[in-house]
Coordinates of C-alpha atoms in Angstrom, one line a residue:
M9 CA 95.5 23.1 73.3
L10 CA 97.0 23.7 76.7
S11 CA 94.6 24.4 79.5
F12 CA 94.8 27.7 81.5
K13 CA 96.2 25.8 84.5
I14 CA 99.1 24.3 82.5
R15 CA 99.8 27.7 80.9
L16 CA 99.8 29.4 84.3
T17 CA 102.1 26.7 85.7
L18 CA 104.5 27.3 82.7
I19 CA 104.4 31.0 83.2
L20 CA 105.2 30.8 86.9
S21 CA 107.9 28.2 86.3
T22 CA 109.4 30.4 83.6
I23 CA 109.4 33.3 86.0
V24 CA 111.2 31.2 88.6
I25 CA 113.8 30.1 86.1
I26 CA 114.4 33.6 84.9
F27 CA 114.7 34.8 88.5
Q28 CA 117.2 32.0 89.3
T29 CA 119.2 32.8 86.2
L30 CA 119.3 36.5 86.9
T31 CA 120.3 35.7 90.5
V32 CA 123.2 33.5 89.3
I33 CA 124.3 36.1 86.8
V34 CA 124.1 39.0 89.3
N35 CA 125.9 37.0 92.0
D36 CA 128.7 36.0 89.6
Y37 CA 129.1 39.6 88.5
A38 CA 128.9 40.9 92.0
M39 CA 131.6 38.4 93.3
R40 CA 133.9 39.3 90.4
V41 CA 133.5 43.0 91.0
N42 CA 134.0 42.6 94.8
L43 CA 137.0 40.4 94.2
K44 CA 138.6 42.9 91.8
R45 CA 137.9 45.7 94.3
E46 CA 139.4 43.8 97.2
V47 CA 142.5 42.9 95.1
Q48 CA 142.9 46.5 94.0
E49 CA 142.7 47.7 97.6
L50 CA 145.2 45.1 98.7
M51 CA 147.6 46.0 95.9
H52 CA 147.2 49.7 96.8
N53 CA 148.1 49.0 100.5
I54 CA 151.1 46.9 99.6
A55 CA 152.3 49.5 97.1
A56 CA 152.0 52.2 99.7
S57 CA 153.9 50.2 102.3
V58 CA 156.7 49.1 100.0
T59 CA 157.1 52.6 98.6
E60 CA 157.4 54.0 102.2
H61 CA 160.2 51.6 103.1
A62 CA 161.9 52.1 99.8
A63 CA 161.9 55.8 100.2
R64 CA 163.4 55.5 103.7
V65 CA 166.2 53.3 102.4
T66 CA 166.8 55.8 99.6
R67 CA 167.0 58.7 102.0
S68 CA 169.4 56.7 104.3
A69 CA 171.7 56.2 101.4
D70 CA 171.8 59.9 100.8
G71 CA 172.2 60.8 104.5
P72 CA 171.2 59.7 108.1
D73 CA 167.5 59.1 108.6
K74 CA 166.3 59.0 112.1
N75 CA 163.0 57.3 111.2
S76 CA 164.6 54.5 109.1
S77 CA 163.4 51.1 110.6
G78 CA 166.3 49.2 108.9
L79 CA 163.8 46.8 107.2
D80 CA 165.0 45.9 103.7
P81 CA 162.3 46.5 101.0
T82 CA 163.3 43.3 99.2
A83 CA 162.6 41.3 102.4
L84 CA 159.3 43.2 102.8
I85 CA 158.3 42.2 99.2
Q86 CA 159.1 38.6 99.9
D87 CA 157.1 38.7 103.1
Y88 CA 154.1 40.1 101.2
Q89 CA 154.4 37.5 98.4
S90 CA 154.7 34.7 101.0
L91 CA 151.6 36.0 102.8
H92 CA 149.5 36.5 99.7
R93 CA 150.0 33.7 97.3
N94 CA 148.1 35.4 94.5
I95 CA 150.7 38.2 94.4
M96 CA 153.1 37.1 91.6
E97 CA 155.6 40.0 91.6
I98 CA 156.2 43.4 93.1
A99 CA 158.5 45.9 91.4
V100 CA 159.7 49.3 92.6
F101 CA 161.0 51.7 89.9
R102 CA 162.5 55.2 89.8
P103 CA 160.9 56.8 86.7
A104 CA 163.0 59.0 84.4
E105 CA 162.7 62.7 85.1
E106 CA 162.6 63.7 81.5
G107 CA 162.0 61.7 78.3
G108 CA 161.9 58.5 80.4
A109 CA 159.5 55.6 80.2
G110 CA 156.5 57.9 80.3
S111 CA 157.5 59.9 77.2
S112 CA 155.9 59.3 73.8
S113 CA 159.2 57.9 72.4
A114 CA 159.2 55.3 75.2
R115 CA 155.5 54.3 74.5
E116 CA 156.4 53.8 70.9
A117 CA 159.6 51.9 71.6
G118 CA 157.8 48.6 72.7
N119 CA 160.3 46.1 74.1
A120 CA 163.0 48.8 74.3
A121 CA 160.9 50.6 76.8
S122 CA 160.5 47.5 78.9
Q123 CA 164.3 47.1 78.9
E124 CA 164.6 50.7 80.0
L125 CA 162.2 49.9 82.9
T126 CA 164.3 47.0 83.9
G127 CA 167.2 49.3 84.1
R128 CA 165.3 51.6 86.5
L129 CA 164.1 48.7 88.8
L130 CA 165.1 49.3 92.4
Y131 CA 163.5 46.4 94.3
G132 CA 161.6 43.2 93.5
S133 CA 161.1 41.5 90.2
Y134 CA 159.8 42.6 86.8
D135 CA 159.2 39.4 84.7
I136 CA 155.6 39.9 83.6
H137 CA 155.5 42.5 80.8
A138 CA 152.4 44.0 79.2
S139 CA 153.6 44.3 75.6
G140 CA 155.1 47.7 75.8
T141 CA 152.2 49.4 77.8
D142 CA 154.1 49.3 81.1
S143 CA 156.0 52.5 80.5
A144 CA 152.8 54.4 79.6
D145 CA 151.0 52.9 82.7
L146 CA 154.0 54.1 84.8
A147 CA 153.8 57.6 83.4
E148 CA 150.0 57.7 83.8
A149 CA 150.3 56.5 87.4
M150 CA 152.8 59.2 88.3
R151 CA 150.2 61.7 87.1
S152 CA 146.9 60.2 88.3
G153 CA 148.0 58.0 91.2
E154 CA 147.2 54.4 90.0
V155 CA 146.4 52.5 86.8
Y156 CA 145.0 48.9 86.6
R157 CA 145.2 46.6 83.6
S158 CA 144.0 43.0 83.0
L159 CA 146.5 40.6 81.4
R160 CA 146.6 37.1 80.1
S161 CA 149.8 35.2 80.7
G162 CA 150.4 31.4 80.6
G163 CA 146.7 30.7 80.6
K164 CA 146.2 32.8 83.7
T165 CA 144.1 35.9 84.3
L166 CA 146.3 38.6 85.8
L167 CA 145.6 42.0 87.2
A168 CA 148.5 44.5 87.0
G169 CA 148.3 47.6 89.1
T170 CA 150.8 50.5 88.7
F171 CA 151.0 53.1 91.5
G172 CA 152.8 56.4 91.4
F173 CA 154.1 58.3 94.4
P174 CA 155.3 61.7 93.1
E175 CA 156.4 62.9 96.6
S176 CA 159.0 60.1 96.8
G177 CA 159.7 59.9 93.1
L178 CA 159.0 56.2 93.1
A179 CA 156.5 53.9 91.3
V180 CA 155.3 50.4 92.2
R181 CA 154.0 47.8 89.8
I182 CA 152.2 44.7 91.3
A183 CA 150.9 41.7 89.3
A184 CA 148.3 39.5 90.9
D185 CA 146.9 36.1 89.7
L186 CA 143.1 36.1 89.8
S187 CA 142.6 32.7 88.2
P188 CA 142.3 30.7 91.5
M189 CA 139.7 33.2 92.8
Y190 CA 137.8 33.2 89.5
G191 CA 137.8 29.4 89.7
M192 CA 136.2 29.6 93.1
I193 CA 133.6 32.0 91.7
R194 CA 132.9 29.6 88.8
E195 CA 132.5 26.7 91.2
T196 CA 130.0 28.8 93.3
R197 CA 128.1 29.6 90.1
N198 CA 128.0 26.0 89.0
Y199 CA 126.8 25.0 92.4
Q200 CA 124.0 27.5 92.2
I201 CA 123.0 26.3 88.8
S202 CA 123.0 22.7 89.9
L203 CA 121.0 23.5 92.9
S204 CA 118.5 25.5 90.8
V205 CA 118.2 22.5 88.4
L206 CA 117.6 20.2 91.3
L207 CA 115.0 22.5 92.8
L208 CA 113.2 23.1 89.4
P209 CA 110.9 20.1 89.6
A210 CA 109.9 21.1 93.2
A211 CA 109.3 24.7 91.9
V212 CA 107.2 23.3 89.0
A213 CA 105.2 21.2 91.4
I214 CA 104.6 24.1 93.7
N215 CA 103.6 26.3 90.8
Y216 CA 101.2 23.6 89.6
G217 CA 99.6 23.5 93.0
L218 CA 99.4 27.3 93.2
A219 CA 97.9 27.4 89.7
Y220 CA 95.3 24.8 90.8
V221 CA 94.4 26.8 93.8
L222 CA 94.1 30.0 91.8
I223 CA 92.2 28.3 88.9
R224 CA 89.7 26.3 91.0
P225 CA 87.3 29.2 91.6
L226 CA 87.6 30.1 87.9
R227 CA 86.8 26.6 86.9
Q228 CA 83.6 26.8 88.9
I229 CA 82.8 30.1 87.3
L230 CA 83.6 28.6 83.9
G231 CA 81.3 25.7 84.6
K232 CA 78.5 28.1 85.5
V233 CA 79.2 30.1 82.3
D234 CA 78.9 26.8 80.3
E235 CA 75.5 26.1 82.0
V236 CA 74.3 29.7 81.2
A237 CA 75.5 29.2 77.6
S238 CA 73.5 26.0 77.5
G239 CA 70.4 27.7 78.8
R240 CA 70.5 26.4 82.4
F241 CA 70.2 29.2 84.9
D242 CA 68.8 27.5 88.0
T243 CA 72.0 26.5 89.9
P244 CA 73.8 29.5 91.4
L245 CA 77.5 29.6 92.3
A246 CA 78.5 29.3 95.9
V247 CA 80.2 32.6 96.9
N248 CA 82.7 31.9 99.8
R249 CA 85.2 34.6 99.0
K250 CA 85.2 38.4 99.3
D251 CA 87.9 39.1 96.8
E252 CA 87.6 39.9 93.1
T253 CA 86.8 36.2 92.3
G254 CA 83.9 36.3 94.8
Q255 CA 82.6 39.5 93.3
L256 CA 82.8 38.0 89.9
A257 CA 80.8 35.0 91.1
E258 CA 78.1 37.3 92.5
R259 CA 77.9 39.2 89.2
I260 CA 77.6 36.0 87.3
N261 CA 74.8 34.8 89.6
A262 CA 73.0 38.1 89.1
M263 CA 73.6 37.9 85.3
A264 CA 72.3 34.3 85.2
K265 CA 69.1 35.4 87.1
N266 CA 68.5 38.3 84.8
L267 CA 69.2 36.1 81.8
D268 CA 66.7 33.6 83.1
V269 CA 64.0 36.3 83.3
Y270 CA 64.9 37.8 80.0
T271 CA 65.0 34.4 78.3
A272 CA 61.5 33.6 79.6
R273 CA 60.2 36.9 78.3
L274 CA 61.9 36.4 75.0
K275 CA 60.5 32.9 74.7
K276 CA 57.0 34.2 75.4
A277 CA 57.5 37.1 73.0
F278 CA 58.9 34.7 70.3
E279 CA 55.9 32.4 70.7
E280 CA 53.5 35.3 70.5
N281 CA 55.3 36.7 67.5
R282 CA 55.4 33.3 65.8
S283 CA 51.7 32.8 66.4
M284 CA 50.9 36.3 65.2
K285 CA 53.1 35.9 62.1
E286 CA 51.4 32.6 61.3
H287 CA 48.0 34.2 61.8
L288 CA 48.9 37.2 59.6
E289 CA 50.4 35.0 57.0
S290 CA 47.3 32.9 56.9
I291 CA 45.1 36.0 56.6
I292 CA 47.4 37.5 53.8
H293 CA 47.5 34.2 51.8
H294 CA 43.8 33.3 52.2
T295 CA 42.1 36.6 52.0
T296 CA 40.2 37.5 48.8
D297 CA 41.5 41.1 49.0
A298 CA 44.6 41.9 47.0
I299 CA 47.5 43.0 49.3
H300 CA 50.7 44.4 48.0
I301 CA 53.6 46.3 49.6
E302 CA 55.8 48.7 47.7
D303 CA 58.7 51.0 48.7
V304 CA 58.6 54.8 48.6
N305 CA 59.6 54.6 44.9
G306 CA 56.7 52.5 43.9
V307 CA 58.7 49.2 43.5
L308 CA 56.8 46.2 44.7
I309 CA 58.3 44.3 47.6
R310 CA 55.6 41.7 48.3
V311 CA 52.2 40.5 46.9
N312 CA 49.7 37.9 48.0
P313 CA 48.0 35.3 45.9
A314 CA 44.8 37.4 45.7
F315 CA 46.9 40.2 44.0
E316 CA 48.1 37.7 41.4
Q317 CA 44.5 36.6 40.7
M318 CA 43.0 40.1 40.7
F319 CA 45.6 41.9 38.6
G320 CA 47.0 39.0 36.5
W321 CA 50.7 39.5 37.3
S322 CA 52.5 36.5 39.0
E323 CA 54.6 37.1 42.1
E324 CA 57.8 36.6 40.0
E325 CA 56.7 39.2 37.5
A326 CA 55.6 41.7 40.2
I327 CA 58.4 41.7 42.7
G328 CA 61.1 44.3 42.0
R329 CA 59.0 46.2 39.5
S330 CA 56.7 49.2 39.4
L331 CA 53.5 47.9 37.8
P332 CA 51.1 50.2 35.9
I333 CA 48.1 49.2 38.1
V334 CA 46.9 52.9 38.4
P335 CA 45.4 54.3 35.2
E336 CA 46.2 57.7 34.0
S337 CA 42.9 59.1 35.1
G338 CA 43.6 58.1 38.8
M339 CA 47.3 59.1 38.9
K340 CA 46.6 62.5 40.4
E341 CA 44.4 61.1 43.1
E342 CA 47.1 58.4 43.9
L343 CA 49.9 61.1 44.1
E344 CA 47.7 63.2 46.5
A345 CA 47.1 60.1 48.7
R346 CA 50.9 59.4 48.8
E347 CA 51.6 63.0 49.8
A348 CA 49.0 62.8 52.5
L349 CA 50.6 59.6 53.9
L350 CA 54.1 61.1 53.8
A351 CA 52.7 64.1 55.7
G352 CA 51.5 61.7 58.5
Q353 CA 47.8 61.6 57.7
M354 CA 45.6 58.6 58.0
L355 CA 43.6 57.8 54.8
P356 CA 40.2 56.2 54.8
A357 CA 39.2 53.6 52.3
R358 CA 38.6 55.2 48.9
E359 CA 36.8 54.0 45.8
T360 CA 38.7 54.4 42.6
I361 CA 39.8 52.6 39.4
R362 CA 42.6 50.1 38.9
R363 CA 44.0 48.4 35.8
R364 CA 44.8 44.7 35.2
K365 CA 47.6 43.2 33.3
D366 CA 45.4 42.9 30.1
G367 CA 44.7 46.6 30.3
S368 CA 41.0 46.4 31.5
C369 CA 40.0 48.7 34.3
F370 CA 37.7 47.8 37.2
E371 CA 36.2 49.5 40.3
V372 CA 38.0 48.9 43.6
S373 CA 38.1 50.1 47.2
V374 CA 41.7 50.8 48.3
T375 CA 43.0 51.2 51.8
T376 CA 46.6 52.4 51.9
S377 CA 48.8 52.8 55.1
A378 CA 52.4 53.7 55.7
I379 CA 55.0 51.3 57.1
R380 CA 57.5 53.0 59.3
D381 CA 60.8 51.9 60.9
R382 CA 61.7 52.2 64.6
N383 CA 62.7 55.9 64.0
G384 CA 59.3 56.7 62.5
V385 CA 60.6 57.1 59.0
I386 CA 58.3 55.8 56.2
Q387 CA 60.0 52.9 54.4
A388 CA 57.1 51.4 52.4
F389 CA 53.3 51.5 51.7
A390 CA 50.9 48.7 52.2
S391 CA 47.7 48.7 50.1
I392 CA 44.6 46.4 50.5
T393 CA 42.5 46.4 47.3
R394 CA 39.0 45.0 47.1
D395 CA 37.2 44.4 43.9
M396 CA 34.0 46.4 44.0
T397 CA 32.5 45.3 40.7
N398 CA 30.1 42.7 42.0
R399 CA 29.2 44.8 45.1
N400 CA 28.5 47.8 42.9
K401 CA 26.3 45.7 40.7
M402 CA 24.5 44.4 43.7
D403 CA 24.1 47.9 45.1
E404 CA 22.6 49.0 41.8
L405 CA 20.2 46.1 41.8
L406 CA 19.3 47.0 45.4
R407 CA 18.8 50.7 44.5
R408 CA 16.6 49.7 41.6
A409 CA 14.6 47.3 43.8
E410 CA 14.3 50.1 46.4
K411 CA 13.1 52.5 43.7
L412 CA 10.6 50.0 42.5
N413 CA 9.5 49.5 46.1
T414 CA 9.3 53.2 46.6
V415 CA 7.3 53.7 43.4
G416 CA 5.0 50.9 44.5
Q417 CA 4.5 52.6 47.9
L418 CA 4.0 55.9 46.2
A419 CA 1.5 54.4 43.8
A420 CA -0.4 52.7 46.6
G421 CA -0.3 55.8 48.7
V422 CA -1.4 58.0 45.9
A423 CA -4.2 55.6 44.9
H424 CA -5.3 55.4 48.5
E425 CA -5.2 59.2 49.0
I426 CA -7.0 59.9 45.7
R427 CA -9.6 57.2 46.0
N428 CA -11.1 58.7 49.1
P429 CA -11.9 62.1 47.5
L430 CA -12.9 60.4 44.3
T431 CA -15.3 58.2 46.2
T432 CA -16.8 61.4 47.8
L433 CA -17.1 63.0 44.4
R434 CA -18.7 60.0 42.9
G435 CA -21.2 59.8 45.7
F436 CA -22.2 63.5 45.5
L437 CA -22.5 63.3 41.7
Q438 CA -24.7 60.2 41.9
L439 CA -26.8 62.0 44.4
Q440 CA -27.1 65.1 42.2
Q441 CA -28.0 62.8 39.3
Q442 CA -30.7 61.1 41.2
T443 CA -32.2 64.3 42.7
N444 CA -31.5 66.3 39.6
K445 CA -30.8 69.2 41.9
L446 CA -27.7 71.3 42.6
N447 CA -26.7 71.5 46.3
Q448 CA -24.3 74.3 47.0
R449 CA -23.0 72.6 50.1
H450 CA -22.3 69.5 48.1
I451 CA -20.5 71.5 45.4
D452 CA -18.2 73.2 48.0
I453 CA -17.3 69.7 49.4
M454 CA -16.6 68.4 45.9
L455 CA -14.4 71.4 45.1
S456 CA -12.5 70.9 48.4
E457 CA -11.9 67.2 47.5
L458 CA -10.7 68.2 44.0
D459 CA -8.2 70.7 45.5
R460 CA -6.9 67.9 47.8
I461 CA -6.4 65.7 44.7
N462 CA -4.6 68.5 42.9
L463 CA -2.3 69.0 46.0
I464 CA -1.4 65.3 46.1
V465 CA -0.7 65.2 42.4
S466 CA 1.4 68.4 42.5
E467 CA 3.6 67.2 45.4
F468 CA 4.0 63.8 43.7
L469 CA 5.1 65.5 40.5
I470 CA 7.6 67.6 42.4
L471 CA 9.0 64.4 43.9
A472 CA 9.1 62.5 40.7
K473 CA 10.5 65.2 38.4
P474 CA 12.7 67.6 40.3
Q475 CA 13.9 70.7 38.5
A476 CA 17.4 71.0 37.3
T477 CA 19.6 72.5 40.1
K478 CA 22.2 75.2 39.6
F479 CA 24.2 75.8 42.7
R480 CA 25.3 79.3 43.6
I481 CA 27.0 80.6 46.7
Q482 CA 24.3 82.1 49.0
D483 CA 24.2 83.3 52.6
V484 CA 21.8 81.1 54.6
R485 CA 20.9 84.0 56.8
F486 CA 19.4 85.9 53.9
I487 CA 17.4 82.9 52.6
L488 CA 16.0 82.4 56.1
G489 CA 15.1 86.1 56.3
D490 CA 13.1 85.8 53.0
V491 CA 11.2 82.7 54.3
I492 CA 10.4 84.4 57.6
S493 CA 9.1 87.5 55.8
L494 CA 6.9 85.2 53.6
L495 CA 5.4 83.3 56.6
D496 CA 5.4 86.1 59.1
S497 CA 1.7 87.2 58.4
Q498 CA 0.5 83.6 58.7
A499 CA 2.5 83.2 62.0
H500 CA 0.8 86.3 63.4
L501 CA -2.6 84.9 62.5
C502 CA -1.7 81.8 64.6
N503 CA -0.3 83.9 67.4
I504 CA 3.2 82.7 66.7
V505 CA 6.4 84.7 67.0
F506 CA 9.7 83.9 65.1
T507 CA 12.9 84.4 67.2
T508 CA 16.1 84.5 65.2
S509 CA 19.7 84.2 66.3
F510 CA 22.2 84.4 63.4
D511 CA 26.0 84.5 63.5
S512 CA 27.7 87.8 62.7
E513 CA 30.0 86.0 60.2
P514 CA 28.8 85.1 56.7
C515 CA 27.1 81.7 56.6
E516 CA 27.7 81.0 52.9
V517 CA 26.9 77.6 51.2
A518 CA 26.7 76.4 47.6
C519 CA 23.0 75.8 47.1
E520 CA 19.9 76.2 44.9
E521 CA 18.1 79.0 46.7
N522 CA 14.5 78.0 45.8
H523 CA 15.0 74.5 46.9
L524 CA 16.4 75.6 50.3
K525 CA 13.5 78.0 50.6
Q526 CA 11.1 75.1 50.0
V527 CA 12.8 73.1 52.7
F528 CA 12.6 75.9 55.2
I529 CA 9.0 76.7 54.3
N530 CA 8.0 73.0 54.8
I531 CA 9.7 72.9 58.2
L532 CA 8.3 76.2 59.4
K533 CA 4.8 75.3 58.2
N534 CA 5.0 72.0 60.2
A535 CA 6.2 74.0 63.2
I536 CA 3.3 76.5 62.9
E537 CA 0.7 73.6 62.5
A538 CA 2.3 71.9 65.6
M539 CA 1.5 74.9 67.8
P540 CA -2.3 75.4 67.7
K541 CA -2.1 77.6 70.9
G542 CA 0.6 79.8 69.5
G543 CA 4.0 80.4 71.0
E544 CA 7.6 81.0 69.9
I545 CA 9.6 79.3 67.1
E546 CA 13.4 79.7 67.5
I547 CA 15.6 79.9 64.4
E548 CA 19.4 79.8 64.6
A549 CA 22.2 79.9 62.0
R550 CA 25.7 79.1 63.2
K551 CA 29.0 78.8 61.4
Q552 CA 31.2 75.9 62.6
P553 CA 34.4 74.4 61.2
G554 CA 33.5 73.2 57.7
W555 CA 29.7 73.4 58.3
I556 CA 26.8 75.8 58.5
V557 CA 24.3 74.6 61.1
I558 CA 20.6 75.7 60.9
T559 CA 18.4 74.9 63.9
I560 CA 14.6 75.3 63.9
R561 CA 12.9 74.6 67.3
D562 CA 9.2 74.7 68.1
H563 CA 7.4 74.2 71.4
G564 CA 4.4 72.3 70.0
V565 CA 2.7 69.0 70.5
G566 CA 5.8 67.0 69.5
I567 CA 6.2 63.6 67.7
S568 CA 6.3 60.2 69.3
E569 CA 9.5 58.2 69.3
E570 CA 7.9 55.4 67.3
M571 CA 7.1 57.7 64.4
I572 CA 10.4 59.6 64.2
P573 CA 12.3 56.8 62.3
K574 CA 9.4 56.6 59.8
L575 CA 9.5 60.3 59.0
G576 CA 10.4 60.7 55.3
D577 CA 8.3 57.7 54.1
P578 CA 5.5 58.6 51.8
F579 CA 2.2 59.4 53.5
V580 CA 3.6 58.9 57.0
T581 CA 2.6 61.9 59.0
S582 CA 1.2 62.9 62.4
K583 CA -1.1 65.5 60.9
E584 CA -4.7 64.7 60.0
S585 CA -4.5 66.5 56.6
G586 CA -0.8 65.8 55.9
T587 CA 0.7 63.6 53.1
G588 CA 4.2 63.1 54.5
L589 CA 5.7 64.1 51.2
G590 CA 7.0 67.4 52.4
I591 CA 9.6 65.8 54.8
M592 CA 10.5 63.3 52.1
I593 CA 11.1 66.1 49.6
S594 CA 13.0 68.2 52.1
Q595 CA 15.3 65.2 52.9
R596 CA 16.0 64.6 49.3
I597 CA 16.9 68.3 48.7
I598 CA 19.3 68.4 51.7
Q599 CA 21.0 65.2 50.5
S600 CA 21.4 66.7 47.1
H601 CA 23.3 69.6 48.8
Q602 CA 25.6 67.0 50.5
G603 CA 24.1 67.9 53.9
T604 CA 22.2 66.1 56.7
M605 CA 18.9 66.7 58.4
E606 CA 18.2 65.4 61.9
I607 CA 14.8 65.5 63.7
R608 CA 14.5 65.2 67.5
S609 CA 11.2 65.5 69.3
T610 CA 9.5 65.0 72.6
V611 CA 5.8 64.6 73.0
G612 CA 4.3 67.7 74.7
E613 CA 7.6 69.7 74.6
G614 CA 8.3 70.3 71.0
T615 CA 10.4 69.4 68.0
T616 CA 14.0 70.4 66.9
V617 CA 15.1 70.1 63.3
T618 CA 18.9 70.5 62.7
I619 CA 20.2 70.9 59.2
N620 CA 24.0 70.7 58.4
L621 CA 25.2 72.1 55.1
P622 CA 28.8 72.2 53.9
A623 CA 30.3 75.7 54.4
V624 CA 32.1 77.6 51.6
E625 CA 35.6 78.5 52.8

């Protein structure tokens, strides 16, 4: 393949050759045209001069002419022929007035017409004929003034000019030989061609040097481009010119610098992406959670080894198919989750049921997220599935252990609480047996201890066997109003005032009314007992988005920070005569209503109980 320098040299040399060729052609054509024009001008001048003398001679023959110079036209013709060697013959005719050489019969007559012209010849010679066209040329010249015709005779190139002079009634025909002059033109042309051929190597050498000068900056730029293509950006081009080549070199230097920066960033990003990909691949392949990716139509795109082990389908069986891993009972939930993802929502982990290849179902925890393209359009869904069978079994075992522990604590607490009054009863009974006397004061104490035993057993039964709950939609404000009316008289005896602040909007919840009343009674009784000096108990009910918030705030003695986390445990209480079962029961009731109860307290300032219940929309 030819280099750009050789091709440029060939192009420049071709341009030089074409230019020289065009120059030779144009010069040859111009010399021929100029020669023909000069000969025609010469012939016209000779014809005018000969005609003038012939006319004078003709007038002298008809009568005296004072202007006649006495020069014979024949001698004048000979003088012109001797002076101009290319003039071969000059003939002076007197054309026919009617039906002569210029008539149509004369043009058609051929040689006969030529013989007729010979008969009308006045001066000179008429030896060169134009094959019967001379009569027509003569007639045309008498009308238009002059007619020229190229001829070939005896291997010579001739030019015949016919000139008409109607005022004198004469016509002149002059034949000139152009061959010698054409020969000189050919010699000049051949000389130019030879000179061009001799100068062609010099022109090629000059063009080669010019191409080298023009290509040298481009070769430097090409070398720099090769370095950039090979990843070497450190050596800049030397810019010594201000033309387009220099500007190109500056742009290439800037491009190489930018490419160096971008390449470094790309290498760093590539290494980070490669490391991250290896890290993610390791996690995907070695995690015990099943991971699968499916498109928006539910066709699986990718699965990890844990998916194969958990569901029983191999990767070859799963890819490209829509597997029945969701049982019919969970299909509605799955469709709702997909619709939520398509709507742009983020889904938390949800516990549901999945089906294996053998048809068996098992409990799982599924986290599903959407995979989007650069335009934010969802292209696929990625799901992480965790088998919850073992964990649920463990949770059940823990719950059973916790229940047993709670039962043990309750049994120990109940035994401890009942043993004290029983000991008192036994002591007084033994004393009565020994003294064989009834002491009214002892009887009152024994009845009080029996009442305490009955209270402990009643609360324990309520905790152990809760009544069946039937939820109905109730307004919390009305339930609180009933409880306040019930405890209002007791509050007045203790010098306590209830202050209420309820929302004007309905605060409706799905609840079991008696259970909520029991919770509010327990909390308000605790608040009354915590304020021995009386005061104000604030009760608020507010409707917030999705929740009904009930706040009960007293200004009593408060609870220490160490005891707050233990509230709800059996027989943990800050009151001397309390059992701690009231708070435990209240917490269990609120949990059964899908709500929360929070206790905040400061010693000496009071306690605030906040209950959140799901609102009915």
